[in-house]
Coordinates of C-alpha atoms in Angstrom, one line a residue:
M1 CA 19.8 -79.3 198.2
R2 CA 21.4 -77.5 195.3
I3 CA 24.2 -79.1 193.4
S4 CA 26.7 -76.5 194.7
G5 CA 25.8 -77.3 198.3
V6 CA 26.1 -81.1 197.7
N7 CA 29.5 -80.6 196.1
T8 CA 30.7 -78.5 199.1
L9 CA 29.6 -81.1 201.7
C10 CA 30.6 -84.2 199.7
P11 CA 33.1 -83.5 196.8
Q12 CA 33.3 -87.2 195.9
A13 CA 29.5 -87.5 195.4
V14 CA 28.4 -88.8 191.9
L15 CA 25.2 -86.9 190.8
T16 CA 22.8 -88.5 188.4
E17 CA 19.5 -87.2 187.0
Y18 CA 16.4 -89.0 188.5
D19 CA 14.6 -91.1 185.9
E20 CA 11.1 -92.1 186.9
H21 CA 10.9 -94.8 184.2
L22 CA 14.2 -96.4 185.4
H23 CA 12.8 -96.3 189.0
Q24 CA 9.6 -98.0 188.1
S25 CA 11.5 -100.6 186.0
A26 CA 13.6 -101.5 189.0
I27 CA 10.5 -101.9 191.2
Q28 CA 8.9 -104.1 188.6
A29 CA 12.0 -106.2 188.2
A30 CA 12.4 -106.7 191.9
S31 CA 8.7 -107.6 192.3
L32 CA 8.9 -110.2 189.5
A33 CA 12.1 -111.8 190.8
L34 CA 10.8 -112.0 194.4
L35 CA 7.7 -113.9 193.3
Q36 CA 9.8 -117.1 193.4
Y37 CA 9.7 -117.0 197.2
T38 CA 6.1 -116.2 197.9
P39 CA 2.9 -115.4 195.8
E40 CA 1.8 -112.9 198.6
L41 CA 3.8 -109.9 197.5
A42 CA 2.5 -106.3 197.8
L43 CA 3.7 -102.8 197.1
G44 CA 3.6 -100.6 200.2
E45 CA 4.3 -97.0 201.1
R46 CA 7.3 -95.3 199.5
D47 CA 7.8 -98.2 197.0
T48 CA 8.4 -100.8 199.7
L49 CA 7.9 -104.4 198.8
L50 CA 6.1 -106.4 201.4
L51 CA 6.4 -110.2 201.4
D52 CA 4.3 -112.6 203.5
V53 CA 6.7 -115.6 203.8
T54 CA 4.7 -117.6 206.4
A55 CA 4.0 -120.4 204.1
S56 CA 7.5 -120.4 202.5
L57 CA 9.7 -120.9 205.6
R58 CA 9.7 -124.7 205.5
L59 CA 10.4 -124.9 201.8
F60 CA 13.5 -122.6 202.0
G61 CA 14.8 -123.9 205.3
G62 CA 13.8 -121.2 207.8
I63 CA 13.6 -117.5 208.0
R64 CA 17.4 -116.9 208.1
R65 CA 18.1 -118.9 204.9
L66 CA 15.2 -117.3 203.1
Y67 CA 16.5 -113.9 204.3
R68 CA 19.9 -114.5 202.7
R69 CA 18.4 -115.8 199.5
I70 CA 16.3 -112.7 199.1
Q71 CA 19.3 -110.6 199.7
G72 CA 21.2 -112.5 197.0
T73 CA 18.4 -112.1 194.5
L74 CA 18.3 -108.4 194.9
H75 CA 22.1 -108.2 194.8
G76 CA 21.9 -110.1 191.5
L77 CA 19.5 -107.4 190.2
C78 CA 22.2 -104.8 191.1
L79 CA 19.9 -103.3 193.7
S80 CA 20.6 -102.3 197.2
A81 CA 17.8 -102.4 199.8
G82 CA 17.0 -102.0 203.4
Y83 CA 15.5 -105.1 205.0
A84 CA 13.4 -105.8 208.1
I85 CA 11.6 -108.9 209.4
A86 CA 8.6 -108.6 211.7
A87 CA 5.4 -110.3 212.7
T88 CA 3.4 -107.7 210.8
A89 CA 3.9 -106.0 207.5
G90 CA 3.4 -102.5 209.0
G91 CA 6.0 -103.2 211.7
A92 CA 8.5 -104.5 209.1
W93 CA 7.9 -101.5 207.0
L94 CA 8.6 -99.1 209.9
L95 CA 11.8 -100.9 210.9
A96 CA 13.0 -101.0 207.3
T97 CA 12.5 -97.3 206.8
A98 CA 14.1 -96.4 210.1
A99 CA 17.8 -96.1 209.0
Y100 CA 19.2 -95.6 212.5
I101 CA 17.8 -98.9 213.9
R102 CA 20.7 -101.4 214.1
L103 CA 18.7 -104.6 214.6
R104 CA 15.9 -104.9 212.0
R105 CA 14.9 -108.5 212.7
C106 CA 12.1 -108.9 215.2
L107 CA 10.9 -112.5 215.2
K108 CA 9.1 -112.3 218.6
P109 CA 6.0 -110.1 219.1
H110 CA 7.3 -108.5 222.3
T111 CA 10.6 -107.6 220.7
Q112 CA 8.8 -106.0 217.8
V113 CA 6.7 -103.8 220.2
R114 CA 9.8 -102.7 222.0
R115 CA 11.5 -101.7 218.8
L116 CA 8.5 -99.9 217.4
D117 CA 7.9 -97.9 220.6
V118 CA 11.2 -96.0 220.2
L119 CA 10.5 -94.9 216.7
P120 CA 9.6 -91.2 216.1
V121 CA 6.0 -90.4 215.4
G122 CA 7.1 -89.0 212.0
S123 CA 7.8 -92.6 210.9
L124 CA 4.1 -93.0 210.1
P125 CA 3.2 -91.1 206.9
A126 CA -0.4 -90.6 208.2
V127 CA 1.0 -88.7 211.3
L128 CA 3.0 -86.2 209.3
P129 CA 0.2 -83.5 209.0
Y130 CA -0.1 -83.6 212.8
E131 CA 3.6 -83.9 213.8
T132 CA 3.9 -80.3 215.0
W133 CA 0.9 -80.6 217.3
L134 CA 2.1 -83.9 218.7
S135 CA 5.5 -82.4 219.4
S136 CA 3.9 -79.5 221.2
I137 CA 2.2 -81.9 223.7
G138 CA 5.4 -83.9 224.2
C139 CA 4.5 -86.9 222.0
A140 CA 7.7 -87.8 220.2
T141 CA 7.6 -91.6 219.8
L142 CA 5.2 -94.2 218.7
G143 CA 5.1 -95.6 222.2
A144 CA 3.9 -92.2 223.5
L145 CA 1.4 -92.0 220.7
R146 CA -0.1 -95.3 221.8
Q147 CA -0.6 -94.0 225.4
L148 CA -2.8 -91.1 224.3
P149 CA -6.6 -91.5 224.7
R150 CA -7.9 -93.1 221.5
A151 CA -11.1 -91.1 221.3
G152 CA -9.4 -87.7 221.6
L153 CA -6.6 -88.7 219.3
Q154 CA -9.0 -89.7 216.6
R155 CA -11.0 -86.5 217.0
R156 CA -7.9 -84.3 216.7
T157 CA -6.2 -86.3 213.9
S158 CA -8.0 -88.9 211.7
R159 CA -9.2 -92.4 211.8
Q160 CA -6.4 -93.5 209.5
V161 CA -3.8 -92.7 212.1
L162 CA -5.2 -95.3 214.5
Q163 CA -5.8 -97.8 211.7
V164 CA -2.1 -97.7 210.6
L165 CA -0.9 -97.7 214.2
D166 CA -3.0 -100.7 215.1
A167 CA -2.0 -102.6 212.0
A168 CA 1.7 -102.0 212.7
Y169 CA 1.4 -103.5 216.2
G170 CA -0.8 -106.4 215.1
N171 CA -4.0 -105.3 216.7
T172 CA -6.0 -105.2 213.5
P173 CA -5.7 -107.4 210.3
E174 CA -3.9 -106.0 207.3
I175 CA -5.4 -106.2 203.8
F176 CA -3.2 -105.9 200.7
K177 CA -3.6 -106.1 197.0
W178 CA -1.1 -108.8 195.9
I179 CA 1.0 -108.3 192.8
V180 CA 0.1 -110.6 189.9
A181 CA 2.7 -111.7 187.4
P182 CA 1.9 -110.9 183.7
L183 CA 0.6 -113.7 181.4
Q184 CA 3.6 -113.3 179.1
F185 CA 7.3 -112.9 180.1
Q186 CA 9.1 -110.0 178.4
G187 CA 12.6 -109.4 179.5
R188 CA 14.7 -106.7 177.9
I189 CA 17.4 -104.4 179.3
E190 CA 18.6 -101.4 177.4
L191 CA 22.2 -100.7 178.4
V192 CA 23.5 -97.3 179.3
E193 CA 27.0 -98.1 178.0
R194 CA 28.2 -100.6 175.4
I195 CA 29.4 -103.9 176.6
E196 CA 32.4 -105.6 174.9
Y197 CA 33.0 -108.6 177.3
T198 CA 30.9 -111.7 177.9
E199 CA 31.5 -111.4 181.7
A200 CA 29.4 -108.2 181.7
V201 CA 26.8 -109.8 179.5
A202 CA 26.4 -112.6 182.0
R203 CA 25.8 -110.2 184.8
V204 CA 23.1 -108.3 182.8
A205 CA 21.5 -111.6 181.7
G206 CA 21.5 -112.8 185.3
R207 CA 19.0 -110.0 186.1
L208 CA 16.7 -111.2 183.5
I209 CA 17.0 -114.8 184.7
Q210 CA 16.0 -113.8 188.2
Q211 CA 12.9 -112.2 186.8
L212 CA 12.1 -115.2 184.7
C213 CA 12.4 -117.6 187.6
G214 CA 9.9 -115.4 189.6
W215 CA 7.5 -115.4 186.6
L216 CA 7.8 -119.2 186.3
T217 CA 7.2 -119.8 190.0
A218 CA 4.1 -117.5 189.9
H219 CA 2.6 -119.5 187.1
Q220 CA 3.8 -122.9 188.3
R221 CA 5.8 -123.5 185.2
A222 CA 9.3 -124.6 184.2
V223 CA 11.4 -123.8 181.2
T224 CA 13.2 -126.2 178.9
Q225 CA 14.5 -123.8 176.2
L226 CA 15.6 -120.1 176.4
V227 CA 17.0 -117.7 173.8
L228 CA 19.3 -114.9 174.8
L229 CA 19.5 -112.1 172.1
L230 CA 22.4 -109.7 172.2
E231 CA 21.6 -106.6 170.2
H232 CA 24.4 -104.6 168.5
E233 CA 24.7 -101.4 166.5
R234 CA 21.7 -99.8 164.8
G235 CA 21.5 -97.5 161.7
R236 CA 24.1 -97.7 159.0
H237 CA 26.3 -100.0 161.0
A238 CA 23.5 -102.3 162.1
R239 CA 24.3 -105.9 162.8
E240 CA 22.1 -108.9 163.3
P241 CA 21.6 -109.8 167.0
S242 CA 23.8 -112.5 168.4
Q243 CA 21.8 -115.5 169.6
V244 CA 22.6 -117.9 172.5
E245 CA 20.2 -120.8 172.9
L246 CA 19.9 -122.6 176.3
A247 CA 18.3 -126.0 176.3
T248 CA 17.8 -128.1 179.4
A249 CA 17.3 -131.9 179.6
I250 CA 14.6 -131.5 182.3
P251 CA 12.2 -128.6 183.0
T252 CA 13.7 -126.2 185.6
R253 CA 13.2 -122.9 187.2
D254 CA 16.3 -122.8 189.4
P255 CA 18.1 -119.5 188.8
A256 CA 21.5 -120.9 190.0
H257 CA 21.4 -123.7 187.4
L258 CA 20.3 -121.5 184.6
M259 CA 22.9 -118.9 185.4
R260 CA 25.7 -121.5 185.5
L261 CA 24.5 -123.0 182.2
L262 CA 24.5 -119.5 180.6
Q263 CA 28.0 -118.8 181.8
E264 CA 29.3 -122.0 180.2
H265 CA 27.7 -121.0 176.8
L266 CA 29.0 -117.4 177.0
H267 CA 32.5 -118.7 177.8
H268 CA 32.7 -120.0 174.2
L269 CA 31.0 -116.9 172.6
K270 CA 33.0 -114.3 170.8
L271 CA 31.2 -110.9 170.5
V272 CA 31.2 -109.6 166.9
A273 CA 30.3 -106.1 168.1
P274 CA 29.6 -104.2 171.3
V275 CA 26.3 -105.1 172.9
I276 CA 23.7 -102.3 173.5
A277 CA 20.7 -104.3 174.7
V278 CA 20.0 -107.8 176.1
T279 CA 16.7 -109.6 175.5
L280 CA 15.6 -112.9 177.1
D281 CA 12.9 -114.9 175.3
V282 CA 11.2 -118.0 176.6
A283 CA 11.1 -120.6 173.7
R284 CA 9.4 -123.5 175.5
V285 CA 7.8 -123.9 178.9
Q286 CA 5.6 -126.6 180.5
E287 CA 3.8 -127.3 183.7
A288 CA 6.2 -127.7 186.7
A289 CA 6.3 -131.0 188.5
P290 CA 5.6 -131.0 192.2
V291 CA 8.7 -130.8 194.5
A292 CA 9.7 -134.3 195.7
D293 CA 9.6 -134.6 199.5
D294 CA 10.8 -138.2 200.1
L295 CA 11.3 -139.5 203.6
F296 CA 14.6 -141.2 202.5
P297 CA 16.3 -139.2 199.7
E298 CA 18.0 -141.1 197.0
P299 CA 21.8 -141.4 197.7
G300 CA 24.0 -139.6 195.2
G301 CA 21.3 -137.1 194.2
T302 CA 18.1 -137.2 192.2
P303 CA 17.9 -137.9 188.5
Q304 CA 17.3 -134.2 188.0
D305 CA 20.6 -133.5 189.7
R306 CA 22.4 -135.9 187.4
E307 CA 20.7 -134.3 184.3
R308 CA 21.9 -130.8 185.5
V309 CA 25.5 -132.0 185.8
L310 CA 25.2 -133.5 182.3
E311 CA 23.9 -130.2 180.9
I312 CA 26.9 -128.3 182.4
I313 CA 29.3 -130.8 180.9
L314 CA 27.7 -130.5 177.5
A315 CA 27.8 -126.7 177.6
R316 CA 31.5 -126.8 178.7
L317 CA 32.9 -129.5 176.3
G318 CA 30.5 -129.3 173.4
H319 CA 27.8 -131.7 172.2
D320 CA 30.2 -133.4 169.8
R321 CA 32.6 -134.4 172.6
V322 CA 30.3 -136.0 175.1
W323 CA 28.9 -139.5 174.3
A324 CA 26.6 -141.8 176.2
P325 CA 26.0 -145.5 175.9
Q326 CA 23.1 -146.5 173.5
P327 CA 23.2 -150.3 173.5
V328 CA 21.6 -152.3 170.8
A329 CA 19.5 -155.5 171.4
D330 CA 22.2 -158.0 170.3
H331 CA 24.0 -160.8 172.0
R332 CA 27.3 -160.0 170.4
P333 CA 29.2 -157.5 172.6
E334 CA 30.9 -155.6 169.8
V335 CA 27.4 -155.0 168.2
A336 CA 25.5 -154.3 171.4
N337 CA 28.1 -151.8 172.7
R338 CA 27.0 -148.6 170.8
W339 CA 27.6 -145.0 171.7
G340 CA 25.9 -141.8 170.6
P341 CA 25.6 -138.0 171.5
A342 CA 24.6 -137.6 175.1
N343 CA 21.9 -135.1 174.3
T344 CA 20.1 -137.4 171.8
A345 CA 17.1 -139.2 173.0
F346 CA 17.1 -143.0 172.5
V347 CA 15.2 -146.1 173.5
A348 CA 17.3 -148.3 175.7
A349 CA 17.7 -151.9 174.8
P350 CA 16.7 -154.6 177.3
V351 CA 19.5 -155.4 179.7
V352 CA 20.7 -159.0 179.9
E353 CA 20.3 -160.1 183.5
G354 CA 22.3 -162.7 185.4
V355 CA 25.5 -162.1 183.4
T356 CA 28.6 -160.1 184.1
R357 CA 29.7 -157.4 181.6
P358 CA 32.8 -155.1 181.7
C359 CA 32.7 -151.3 181.5
W360 CA 35.2 -151.1 178.6
L361 CA 35.5 -153.2 175.5
L362 CA 38.5 -153.2 173.2
E363 CA 37.9 -152.0 169.7
K364 CA 39.4 -155.2 168.4
P365 CA 39.9 -158.4 170.5
L366 CA 43.6 -158.9 171.5
L367 CA 45.1 -162.3 171.0
L368 CA 46.8 -163.5 174.2
S369 CA 49.8 -165.8 174.6
V370 CA 49.5 -169.0 176.6
R371 CA 52.0 -170.1 179.2
K372 CA 51.7 -173.4 181.0
H373 CA 48.2 -173.8 179.7
R374 CA 47.1 -170.4 181.1
P375 CA 46.4 -167.2 179.2
W376 CA 49.0 -164.5 179.8
Y377 CA 48.6 -160.7 179.9
G378 CA 51.5 -159.3 181.9
S379 CA 51.0 -162.1 184.4
P380 CA 49.2 -165.4 184.5
L381 CA 45.4 -165.0 184.4
H382 CA 43.2 -167.2 186.6
I383 CA 39.7 -168.0 185.6
V384 CA 37.2 -167.0 188.3
Q385 CA 33.9 -167.2 186.4
G386 CA 32.6 -168.8 183.3
P387 CA 32.0 -170.0 180.7
E388 CA 29.2 -168.0 179.2
R389 CA 28.4 -169.2 175.7
I390 CA 27.3 -166.8 173.0
E391 CA 26.1 -168.0 169.6
D392 CA 24.7 -165.3 167.3
G393 CA 25.2 -163.6 164.0
W394 CA 24.9 -166.5 161.7
W395 CA 23.6 -164.2 158.9
E396 CA 26.8 -162.2 158.8
G397 CA 29.6 -164.4 160.2
A398 CA 28.6 -166.4 163.2
A399 CA 30.1 -165.6 166.6
L400 CA 30.6 -168.9 168.5
R401 CA 32.4 -168.0 171.7
D402 CA 32.8 -169.0 175.3
Y403 CA 33.4 -166.0 177.6
F404 CA 35.3 -166.1 181.0
V405 CA 36.1 -163.7 183.7
A406 CA 39.8 -163.8 184.6
E407 CA 41.9 -162.2 187.3
D408 CA 45.6 -161.4 187.3
T409 CA 48.0 -161.4 190.3
S410 CA 47.2 -157.7 191.2
G411 CA 43.4 -158.3 191.3
V412 CA 42.5 -156.7 188.0
R413 CA 39.7 -158.5 186.2
Y414 CA 39.5 -159.1 182.4
W415 CA 36.9 -160.5 180.1
L416 CA 38.3 -163.3 177.9
F417 CA 36.8 -165.6 175.3
R418 CA 37.7 -168.6 173.3
E419 CA 36.3 -169.4 169.9
R420 CA 34.8 -172.8 169.8
Y421 CA 36.5 -174.0 166.7
T422 CA 39.9 -172.8 168.0
Q423 CA 39.8 -173.8 171.7
W424 CA 43.5 -173.3 172.2
R425 CA 43.5 -169.5 171.4
W426 CA 42.5 -166.9 174.0
F427 CA 41.3 -163.3 173.2
L428 CA 41.1 -160.3 175.5
H429 CA 37.8 -158.5 174.8
G430 CA 37.1 -156.2 177.8
I431 CA 38.4 -154.8 181.1
F432 CA 36.3 -154.4 184.3
G433 CA 36.5 -151.1 186.2

């Protein structure tokens, strides 16, 4: 239609010029992102993406959960699409392109046949040259087309009509050319308008992360370090691109985790200038470990889950504010109890077995008062375990102590010690959680 006719029928319509490059970029982005669900992905008629998810149903928890995840992925790419599920790729394509069909999910073969029979013959592109002749003989639906004599139909149309029709109904096998992911990942989005807020940057970067996870899945790899480049003005007012580095403790290709980690980093970022383009570079990747499928999953989550939580905490609070225990092989508690940055790799010291240690140590032992021959700390403390003798550090001031576990009247437990040369003095050194 002409622009004047469109404005007359729909005054609120927004008209944009068709861009073939933008259209092909959207198809490529969707193809790359959907590779995280199945390697058997093909491009069909009218730029339709066909996915064979037979081998992926168990991994993603069934067809309905997989259907919702694919919807979420395309929504994250800022794309709207028509969906259909069927036993054959041709049947799913016909249902997806038929806009007036309310139910596009046909999981049973007989349901699919019933839905396809009511579609008009013009739904098949191979039938369009013969649509006028078919209408003149009263053949208006695919069900009626199937009732015609096959020999006469092939003689008056073409062999391709029967081949496409049989493939849609599952009577002949379908052969596709699967989409192959490129060897190198190159993610860049040129923005139509300048962006001045990190929330908008996160949405654009999320599109690149979805494509990256599809590329990683296709090559059976996982990422440990990403670099997000935010390009600013060019020309006389050119600025260096802003750089956001994402590092993960363990290799991952989970888009939800990478997106949450990115949002935490962008939350602390201040844009020095408007953003005109976003680029995502893969700094370090490695082979992905196989998915664990234990009969009895570990309670409290896997070690990978705990590492992901730690990564989010580090991104939110900063690396200088999160510390982790890094004990030293020494019998003296004040020496063995060392802390360091949580993101620093260290070799754990051997754990002393058969002894009880508290979670918190005082920076300096506290001298306790004694009442009726019992140590006192708000209330009388009763010894429940001990003594444990520690003799160490003779080269820098020997530590000669006897440690005890004591309990007050409310049930709180403390770690006390007495120095061997002053048996009458009690010191509080730690508190149990």
